[in-house]
PDB file of C-alpha atoms in Angstrom:
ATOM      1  CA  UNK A   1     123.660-185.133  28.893  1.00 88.00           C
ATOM      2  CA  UNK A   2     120.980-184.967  25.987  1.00 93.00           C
ATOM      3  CA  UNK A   3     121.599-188.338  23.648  1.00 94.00           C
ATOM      4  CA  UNK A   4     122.154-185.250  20.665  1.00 93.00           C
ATOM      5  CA  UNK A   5     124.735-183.837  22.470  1.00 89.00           C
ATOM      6  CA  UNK A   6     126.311-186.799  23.314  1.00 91.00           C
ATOM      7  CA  UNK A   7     126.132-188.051  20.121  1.00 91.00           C
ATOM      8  CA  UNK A   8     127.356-185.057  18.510  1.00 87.00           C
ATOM      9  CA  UNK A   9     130.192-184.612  20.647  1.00 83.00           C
ATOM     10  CA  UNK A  10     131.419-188.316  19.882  1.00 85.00           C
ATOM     11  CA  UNK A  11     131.527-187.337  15.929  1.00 80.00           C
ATOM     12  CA  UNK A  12     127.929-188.467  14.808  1.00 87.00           C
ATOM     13  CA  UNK A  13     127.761-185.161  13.270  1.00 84.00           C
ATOM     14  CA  UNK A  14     125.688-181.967  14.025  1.00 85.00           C
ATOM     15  CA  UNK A  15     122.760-181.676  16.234  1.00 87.00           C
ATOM     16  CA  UNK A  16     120.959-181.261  13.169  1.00 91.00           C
ATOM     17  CA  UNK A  17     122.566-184.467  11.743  1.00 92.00           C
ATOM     18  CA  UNK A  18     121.926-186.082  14.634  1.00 93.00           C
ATOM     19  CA  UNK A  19     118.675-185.780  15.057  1.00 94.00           C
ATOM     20  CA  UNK A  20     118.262-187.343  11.543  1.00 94.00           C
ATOM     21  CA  UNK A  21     119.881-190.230  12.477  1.00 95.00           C
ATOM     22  CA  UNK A  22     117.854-190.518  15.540  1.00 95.00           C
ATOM     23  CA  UNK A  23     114.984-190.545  13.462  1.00 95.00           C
ATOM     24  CA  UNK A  24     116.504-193.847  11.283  1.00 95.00           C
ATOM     25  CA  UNK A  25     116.029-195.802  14.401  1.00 94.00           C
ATOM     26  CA  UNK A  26     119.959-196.821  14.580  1.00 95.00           C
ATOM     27  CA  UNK A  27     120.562-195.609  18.469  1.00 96.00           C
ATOM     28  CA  UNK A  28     119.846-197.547  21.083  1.00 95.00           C
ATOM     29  CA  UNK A  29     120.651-196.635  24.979  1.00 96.00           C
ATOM     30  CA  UNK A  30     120.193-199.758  27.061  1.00 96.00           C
ATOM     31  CA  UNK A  31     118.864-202.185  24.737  1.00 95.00           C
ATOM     32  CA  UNK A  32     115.653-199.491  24.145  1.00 95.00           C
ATOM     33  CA  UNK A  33     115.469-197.556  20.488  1.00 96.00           C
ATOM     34  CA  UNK A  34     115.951-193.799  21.243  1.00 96.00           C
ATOM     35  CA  UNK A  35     114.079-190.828  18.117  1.00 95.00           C
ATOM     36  CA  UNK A  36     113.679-188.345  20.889  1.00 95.00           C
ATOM     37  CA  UNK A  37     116.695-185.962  20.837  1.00 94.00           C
ATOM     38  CA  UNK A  38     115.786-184.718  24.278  1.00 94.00           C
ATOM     39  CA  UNK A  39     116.533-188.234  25.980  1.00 95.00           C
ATOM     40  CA  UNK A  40     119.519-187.302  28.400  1.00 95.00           C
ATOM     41  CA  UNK A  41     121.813-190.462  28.955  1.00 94.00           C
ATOM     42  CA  UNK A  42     124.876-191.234  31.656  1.00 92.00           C
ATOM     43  CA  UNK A  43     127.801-190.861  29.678  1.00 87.00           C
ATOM     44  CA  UNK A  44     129.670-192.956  31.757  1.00 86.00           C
ATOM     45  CA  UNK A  45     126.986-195.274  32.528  1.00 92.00           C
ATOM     46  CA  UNK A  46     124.271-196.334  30.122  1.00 94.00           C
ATOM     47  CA  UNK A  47     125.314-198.116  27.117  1.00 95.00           C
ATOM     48  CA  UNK A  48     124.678-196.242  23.819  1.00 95.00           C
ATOM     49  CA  UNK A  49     124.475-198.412  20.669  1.00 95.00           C
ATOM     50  CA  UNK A  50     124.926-196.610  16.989  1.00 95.00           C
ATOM     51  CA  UNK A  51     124.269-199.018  14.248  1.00 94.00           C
ATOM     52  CA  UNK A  52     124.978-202.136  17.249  1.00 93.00           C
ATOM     53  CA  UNK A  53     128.156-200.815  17.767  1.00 92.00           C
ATOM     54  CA  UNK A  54     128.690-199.501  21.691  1.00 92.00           C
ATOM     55  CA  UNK A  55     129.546-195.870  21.517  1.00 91.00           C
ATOM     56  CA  UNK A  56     132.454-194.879  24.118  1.00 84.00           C
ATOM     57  CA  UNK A  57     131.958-191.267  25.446  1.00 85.00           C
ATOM     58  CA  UNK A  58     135.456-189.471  25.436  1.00 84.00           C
ATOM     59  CA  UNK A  59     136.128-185.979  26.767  1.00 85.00           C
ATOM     60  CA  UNK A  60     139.758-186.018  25.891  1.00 92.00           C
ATOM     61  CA  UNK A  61     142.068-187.202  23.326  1.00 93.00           C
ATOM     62  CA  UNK A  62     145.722-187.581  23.079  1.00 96.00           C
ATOM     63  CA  UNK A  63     147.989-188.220  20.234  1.00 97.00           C
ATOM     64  CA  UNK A  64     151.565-188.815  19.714  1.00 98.00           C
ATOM     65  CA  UNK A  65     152.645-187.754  16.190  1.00 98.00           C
ATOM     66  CA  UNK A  66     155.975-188.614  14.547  1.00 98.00           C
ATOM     67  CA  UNK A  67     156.185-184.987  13.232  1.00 98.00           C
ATOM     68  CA  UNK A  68     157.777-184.162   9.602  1.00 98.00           C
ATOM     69  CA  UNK A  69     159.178-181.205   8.009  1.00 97.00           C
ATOM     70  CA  UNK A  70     157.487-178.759   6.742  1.00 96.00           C
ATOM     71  CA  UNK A  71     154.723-178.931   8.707  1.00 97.00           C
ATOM     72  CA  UNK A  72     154.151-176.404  11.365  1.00 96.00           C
ATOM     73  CA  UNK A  73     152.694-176.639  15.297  1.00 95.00           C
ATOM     74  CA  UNK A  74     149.763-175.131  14.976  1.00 93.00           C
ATOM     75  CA  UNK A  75     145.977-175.941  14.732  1.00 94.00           C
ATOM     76  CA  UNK A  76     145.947-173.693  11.677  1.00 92.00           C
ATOM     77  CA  UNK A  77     147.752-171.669   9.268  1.00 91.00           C
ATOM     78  CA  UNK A  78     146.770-169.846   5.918  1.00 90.00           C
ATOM     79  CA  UNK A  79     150.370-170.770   4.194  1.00 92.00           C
ATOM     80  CA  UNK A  80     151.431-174.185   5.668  1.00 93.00           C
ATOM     81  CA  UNK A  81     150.138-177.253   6.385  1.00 96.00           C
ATOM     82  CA  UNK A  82     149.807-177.857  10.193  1.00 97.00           C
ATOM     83  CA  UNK A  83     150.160-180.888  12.391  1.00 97.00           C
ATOM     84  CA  UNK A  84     145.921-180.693  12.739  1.00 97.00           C
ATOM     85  CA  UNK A  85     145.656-180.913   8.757  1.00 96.00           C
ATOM     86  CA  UNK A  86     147.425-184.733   9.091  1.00 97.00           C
ATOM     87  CA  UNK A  87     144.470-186.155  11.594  1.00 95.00           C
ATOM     88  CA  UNK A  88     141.713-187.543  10.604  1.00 91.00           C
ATOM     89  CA  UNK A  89     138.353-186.100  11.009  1.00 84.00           C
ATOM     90  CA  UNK A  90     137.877-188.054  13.846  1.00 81.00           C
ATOM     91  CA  UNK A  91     140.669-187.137  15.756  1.00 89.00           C
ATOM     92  CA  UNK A  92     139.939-182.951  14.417  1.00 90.00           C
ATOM     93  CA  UNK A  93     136.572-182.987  16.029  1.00 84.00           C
ATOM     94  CA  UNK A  94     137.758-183.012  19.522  1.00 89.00           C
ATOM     95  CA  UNK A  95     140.027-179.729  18.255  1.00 91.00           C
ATOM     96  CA  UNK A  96     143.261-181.064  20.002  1.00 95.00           C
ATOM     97  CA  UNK A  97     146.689-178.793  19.878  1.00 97.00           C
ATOM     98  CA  UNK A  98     150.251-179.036  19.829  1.00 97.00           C
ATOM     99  CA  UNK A  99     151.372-179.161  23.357  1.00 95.00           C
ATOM    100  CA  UNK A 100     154.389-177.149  22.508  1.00 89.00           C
ATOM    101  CA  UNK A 101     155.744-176.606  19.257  1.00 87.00           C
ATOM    102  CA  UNK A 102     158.391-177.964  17.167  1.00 92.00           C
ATOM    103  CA  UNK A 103     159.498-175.656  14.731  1.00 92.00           C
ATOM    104  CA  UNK A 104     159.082-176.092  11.001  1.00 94.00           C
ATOM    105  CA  UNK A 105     162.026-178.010  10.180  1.00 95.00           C
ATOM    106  CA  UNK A 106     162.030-180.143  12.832  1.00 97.00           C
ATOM    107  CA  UNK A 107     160.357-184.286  13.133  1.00 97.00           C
ATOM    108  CA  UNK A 108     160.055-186.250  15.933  1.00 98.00           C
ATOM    109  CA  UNK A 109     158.129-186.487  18.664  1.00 98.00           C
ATOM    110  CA  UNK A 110     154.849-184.415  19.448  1.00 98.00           C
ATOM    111  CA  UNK A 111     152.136-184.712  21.732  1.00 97.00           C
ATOM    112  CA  UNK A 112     148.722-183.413  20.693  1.00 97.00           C
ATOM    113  CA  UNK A 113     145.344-182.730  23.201  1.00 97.00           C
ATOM    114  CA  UNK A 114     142.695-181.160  24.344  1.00 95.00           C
ATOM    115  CA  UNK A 115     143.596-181.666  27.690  1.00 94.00           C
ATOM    116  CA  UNK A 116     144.739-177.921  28.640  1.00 94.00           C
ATOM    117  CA  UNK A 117     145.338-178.544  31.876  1.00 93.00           C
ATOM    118  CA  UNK A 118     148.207-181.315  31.427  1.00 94.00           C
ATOM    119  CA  UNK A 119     149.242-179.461  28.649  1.00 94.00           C
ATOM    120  CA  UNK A 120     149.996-176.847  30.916  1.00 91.00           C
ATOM    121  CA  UNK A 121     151.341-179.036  33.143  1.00 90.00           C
ATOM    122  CA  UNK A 122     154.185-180.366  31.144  1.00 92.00           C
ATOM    123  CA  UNK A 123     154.530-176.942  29.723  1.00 89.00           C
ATOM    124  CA  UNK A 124     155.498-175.368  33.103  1.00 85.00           C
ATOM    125  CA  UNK A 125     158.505-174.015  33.150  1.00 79.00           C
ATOM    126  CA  UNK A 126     158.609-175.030  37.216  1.00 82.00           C
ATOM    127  CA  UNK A 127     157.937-178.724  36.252  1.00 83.00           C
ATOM    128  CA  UNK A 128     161.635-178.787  34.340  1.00 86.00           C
ATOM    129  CA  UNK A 129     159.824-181.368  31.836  1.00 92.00           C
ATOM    130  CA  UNK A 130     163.131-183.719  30.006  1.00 94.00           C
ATOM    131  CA  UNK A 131     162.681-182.677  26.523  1.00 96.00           C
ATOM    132  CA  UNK A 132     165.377-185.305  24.315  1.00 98.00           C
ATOM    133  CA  UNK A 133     166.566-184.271  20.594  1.00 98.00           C
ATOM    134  CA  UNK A 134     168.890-185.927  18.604  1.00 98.00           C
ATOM    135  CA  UNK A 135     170.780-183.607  16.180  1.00 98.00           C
ATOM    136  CA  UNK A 136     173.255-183.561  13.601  1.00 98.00           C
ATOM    137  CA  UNK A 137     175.662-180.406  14.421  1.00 98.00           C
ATOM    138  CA  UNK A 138     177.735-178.796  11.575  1.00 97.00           C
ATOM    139  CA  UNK A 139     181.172-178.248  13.733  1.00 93.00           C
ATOM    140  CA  UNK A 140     183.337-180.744  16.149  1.00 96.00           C
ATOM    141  CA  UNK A 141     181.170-181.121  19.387  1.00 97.00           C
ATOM    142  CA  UNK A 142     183.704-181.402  22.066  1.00 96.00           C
ATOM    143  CA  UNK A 143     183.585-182.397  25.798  1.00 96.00           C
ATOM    144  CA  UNK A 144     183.851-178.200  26.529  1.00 97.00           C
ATOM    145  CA  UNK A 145     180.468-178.147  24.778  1.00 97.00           C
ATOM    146  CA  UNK A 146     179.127-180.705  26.877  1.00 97.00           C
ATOM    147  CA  UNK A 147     180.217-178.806  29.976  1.00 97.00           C
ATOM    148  CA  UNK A 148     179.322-175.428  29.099  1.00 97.00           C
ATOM    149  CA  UNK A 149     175.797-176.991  28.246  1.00 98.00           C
ATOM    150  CA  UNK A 150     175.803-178.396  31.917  1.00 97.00           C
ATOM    151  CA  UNK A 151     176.199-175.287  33.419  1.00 97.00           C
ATOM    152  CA  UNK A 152     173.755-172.825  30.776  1.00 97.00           C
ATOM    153  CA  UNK A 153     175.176-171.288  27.935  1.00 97.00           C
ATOM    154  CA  UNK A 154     173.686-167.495  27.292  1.00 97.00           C
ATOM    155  CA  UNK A 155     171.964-167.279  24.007  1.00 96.00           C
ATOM    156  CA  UNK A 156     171.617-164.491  21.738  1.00 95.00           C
ATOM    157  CA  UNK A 157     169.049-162.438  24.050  1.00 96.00           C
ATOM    158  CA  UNK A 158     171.154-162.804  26.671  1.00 96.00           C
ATOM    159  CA  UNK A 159     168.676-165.402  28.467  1.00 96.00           C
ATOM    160  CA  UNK A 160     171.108-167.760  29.839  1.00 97.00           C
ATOM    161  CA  UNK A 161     169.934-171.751  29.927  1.00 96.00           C
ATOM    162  CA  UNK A 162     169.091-174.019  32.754  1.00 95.00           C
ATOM    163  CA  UNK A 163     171.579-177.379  32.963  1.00 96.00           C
ATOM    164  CA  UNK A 164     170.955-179.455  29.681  1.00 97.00           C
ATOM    165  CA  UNK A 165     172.671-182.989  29.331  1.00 98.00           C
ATOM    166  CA  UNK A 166     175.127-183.691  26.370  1.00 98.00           C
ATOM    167  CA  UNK A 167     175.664-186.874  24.995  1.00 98.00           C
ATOM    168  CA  UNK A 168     177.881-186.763  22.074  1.00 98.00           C
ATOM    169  CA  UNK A 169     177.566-189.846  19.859  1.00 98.00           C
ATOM    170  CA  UNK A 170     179.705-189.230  16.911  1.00 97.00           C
ATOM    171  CA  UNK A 171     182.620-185.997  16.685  1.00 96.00           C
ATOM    172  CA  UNK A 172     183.515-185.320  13.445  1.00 95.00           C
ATOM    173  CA  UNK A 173     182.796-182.279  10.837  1.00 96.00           C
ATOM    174  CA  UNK A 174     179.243-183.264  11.217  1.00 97.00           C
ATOM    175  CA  UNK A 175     178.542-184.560  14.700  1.00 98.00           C
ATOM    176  CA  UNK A 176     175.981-186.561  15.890  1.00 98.00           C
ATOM    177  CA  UNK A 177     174.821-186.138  19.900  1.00 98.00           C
ATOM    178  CA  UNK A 178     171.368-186.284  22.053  1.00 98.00           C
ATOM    179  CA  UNK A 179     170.570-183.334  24.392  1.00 98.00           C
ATOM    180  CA  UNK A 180     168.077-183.041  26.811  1.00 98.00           C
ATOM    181  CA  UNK A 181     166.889-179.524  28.042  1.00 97.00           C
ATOM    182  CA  UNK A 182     163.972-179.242  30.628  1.00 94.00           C
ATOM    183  CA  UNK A 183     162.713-175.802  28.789  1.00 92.00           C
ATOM    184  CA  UNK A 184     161.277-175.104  25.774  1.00 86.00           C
ATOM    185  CA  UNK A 185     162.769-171.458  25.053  1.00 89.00           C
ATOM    186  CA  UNK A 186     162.162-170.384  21.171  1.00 90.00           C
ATOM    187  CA  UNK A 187     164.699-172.294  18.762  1.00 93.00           C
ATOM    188  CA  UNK A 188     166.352-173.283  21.961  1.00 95.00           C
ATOM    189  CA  UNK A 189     168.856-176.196  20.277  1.00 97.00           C
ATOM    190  CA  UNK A 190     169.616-174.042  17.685  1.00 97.00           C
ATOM    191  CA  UNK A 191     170.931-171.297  19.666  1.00 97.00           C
ATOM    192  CA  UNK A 192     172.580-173.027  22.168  1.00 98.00           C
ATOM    193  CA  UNK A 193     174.632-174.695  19.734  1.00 98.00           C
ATOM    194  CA  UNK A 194     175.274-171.040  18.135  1.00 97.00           C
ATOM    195  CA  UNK A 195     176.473-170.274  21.698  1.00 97.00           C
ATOM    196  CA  UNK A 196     179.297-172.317  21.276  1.00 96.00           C
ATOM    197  CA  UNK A 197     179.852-171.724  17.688  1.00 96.00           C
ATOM    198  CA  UNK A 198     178.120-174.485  15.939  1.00 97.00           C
ATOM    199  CA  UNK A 199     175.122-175.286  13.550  1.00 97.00           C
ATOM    200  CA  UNK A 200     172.306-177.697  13.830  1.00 98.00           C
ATOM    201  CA  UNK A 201     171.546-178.998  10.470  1.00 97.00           C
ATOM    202  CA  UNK A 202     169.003-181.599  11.374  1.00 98.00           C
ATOM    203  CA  UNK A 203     166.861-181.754  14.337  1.00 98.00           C
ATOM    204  CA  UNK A 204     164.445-184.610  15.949  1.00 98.00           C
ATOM    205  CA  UNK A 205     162.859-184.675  19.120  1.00 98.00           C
ATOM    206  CA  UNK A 206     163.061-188.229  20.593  1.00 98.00           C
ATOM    207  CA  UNK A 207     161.251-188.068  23.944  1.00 97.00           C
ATOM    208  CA  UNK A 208     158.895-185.632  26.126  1.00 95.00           C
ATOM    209  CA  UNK A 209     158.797-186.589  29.910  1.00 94.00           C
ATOM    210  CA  UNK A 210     158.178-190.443  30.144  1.00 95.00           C
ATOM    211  CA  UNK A 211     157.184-191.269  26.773  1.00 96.00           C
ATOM    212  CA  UNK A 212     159.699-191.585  23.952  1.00 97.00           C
ATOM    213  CA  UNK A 213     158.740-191.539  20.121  1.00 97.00           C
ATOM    214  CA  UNK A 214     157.123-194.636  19.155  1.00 97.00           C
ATOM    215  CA  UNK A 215     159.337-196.295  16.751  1.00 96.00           C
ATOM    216  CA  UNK A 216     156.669-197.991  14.324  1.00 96.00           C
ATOM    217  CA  UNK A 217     155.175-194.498  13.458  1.00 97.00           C
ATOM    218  CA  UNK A 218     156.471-192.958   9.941  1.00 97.00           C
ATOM    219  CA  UNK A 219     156.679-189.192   9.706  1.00 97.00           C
ATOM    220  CA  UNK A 220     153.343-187.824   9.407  1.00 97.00           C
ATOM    221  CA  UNK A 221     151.879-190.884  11.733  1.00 97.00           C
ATOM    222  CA  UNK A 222     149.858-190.710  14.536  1.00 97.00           C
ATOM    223  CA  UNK A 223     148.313-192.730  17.262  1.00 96.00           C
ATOM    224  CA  UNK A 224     146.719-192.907  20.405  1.00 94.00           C
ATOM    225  CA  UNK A 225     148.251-193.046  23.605  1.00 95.00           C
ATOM    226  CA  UNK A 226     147.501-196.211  26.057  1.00 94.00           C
ATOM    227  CA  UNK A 227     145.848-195.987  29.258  1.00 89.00           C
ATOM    228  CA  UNK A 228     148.949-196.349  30.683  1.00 94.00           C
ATOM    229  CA  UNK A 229     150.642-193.457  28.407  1.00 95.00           C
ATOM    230  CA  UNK A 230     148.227-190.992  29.957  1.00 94.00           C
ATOM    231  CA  UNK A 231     148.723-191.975  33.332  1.00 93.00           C
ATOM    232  CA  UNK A 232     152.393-191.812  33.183  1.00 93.00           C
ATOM    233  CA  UNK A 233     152.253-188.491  31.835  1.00 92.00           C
ATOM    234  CA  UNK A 234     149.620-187.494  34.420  1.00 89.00           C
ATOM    235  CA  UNK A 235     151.496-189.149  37.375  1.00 84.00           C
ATOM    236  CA  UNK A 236     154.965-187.657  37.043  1.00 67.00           C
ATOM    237  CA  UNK A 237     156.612-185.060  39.339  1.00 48.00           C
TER     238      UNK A 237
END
């Protein structure tokens, strides 16, 4: 790969940009000063120095966000603010996306990447993905909730669910449970609960496959997943 390139695609800027830098006499690619744009380098090899600081290469990136509300899933949106306009410019440049969406008034957790093809692996509808959400639920959630949920409940369309868990926490006027579904049909909580003749009023997605929301993140935080993270996520069946 051309050191310009490489440079570029590691968020040194434009070719153009890069190529002025170059000239400054700040890269270095194993311990020799590098002006010549057309230089290729190993990106997973050589060692490229900006400034004396090593310069990883990365093809992908992956983020888990502790969504808020009022922000929507998308990379972009002429009305709202999207889940791309909270990153950095660091973490922009690699153009990540939602895998998945969470709709507008909904936090928790959410993965972003640029990794399409495990984001459409944990998107699959034949890879029955755990998908956890704790809710608040206007109405008294009852065990015959719990057991219609376990066997699919038809929603408004007439689409009828695959086998979601219920775990009721607190029953009251305004009940507190966890569900897991393993699909990810459009307001999918929300209707199920209308199913049975109930009302989410607040929504939060705890946990996506093996990774659960990471508790030190405030809404609107991000960070990157460990080595470990990605493997997990890349591993499961």
């Amino acid at each position: 790969m051309r050191i310009d390139k490489f440079l570029s695609n590691m968020g040194y800027g434009s070719r153009k940009e890069v190529k002025i830098l170059l000239k400054t006499k700040a890269v270095e690619v194993n311990g020799e000063v590098v002006r010549d744009p057309k230089v290729h380098v190993d990106e997973h090899a050589d060692i490229v120095l900006v400034g004396g600081e090593a310069v990883a290469y990365t093809e992908f990136i992956y983020l888990l966000m502790n969504k808020p509300q009022d922000v929507i899933s998308a990379t972009e949106d002429k009305y709202d603010q999207t889940v791309i306009d909270l990153l950095d410019e660091q973490e922009r440049h690699f153009e990540p996306f939602p895998v998945g969406r969470l709709d507008k008034d909904t936090e928790g957790f959410l993965l972003l990447t640029n990794d399409g093809k495990l984001a459409h692996e944990l998107l699959s509808p034949k890879k029955h993905v755990d998908k956890t959400y704790y809710a608040l639920i206007e109405g008294l959630v009852t065990e015959e909730d719990g057991k219609a949920f376990e066997k699919g409940v038809e929603l408004d369309d007439g689409y009828v669910t695959k086998p979601a868990i219920l775990n009721i926490l607190e029953s009251g006027p305004v009940s507190k449970i966890e569900l897991t579904i393993t699909e990810g049909k459009f307001h999918q909580v929300k209707r199920m609960f209308e199913s049975v003749g109930k009302r989410v009023v607040y929504l939060k997605r705890l946990s996506m496959g093996p990774l659960s929301l990471d508790p030190e993140l405030g809404l609107g935080e991000y960070r990157h997943l460990t080595e470990e993270e990605v493997t997990s996520l890349k591993q499961r069946k």
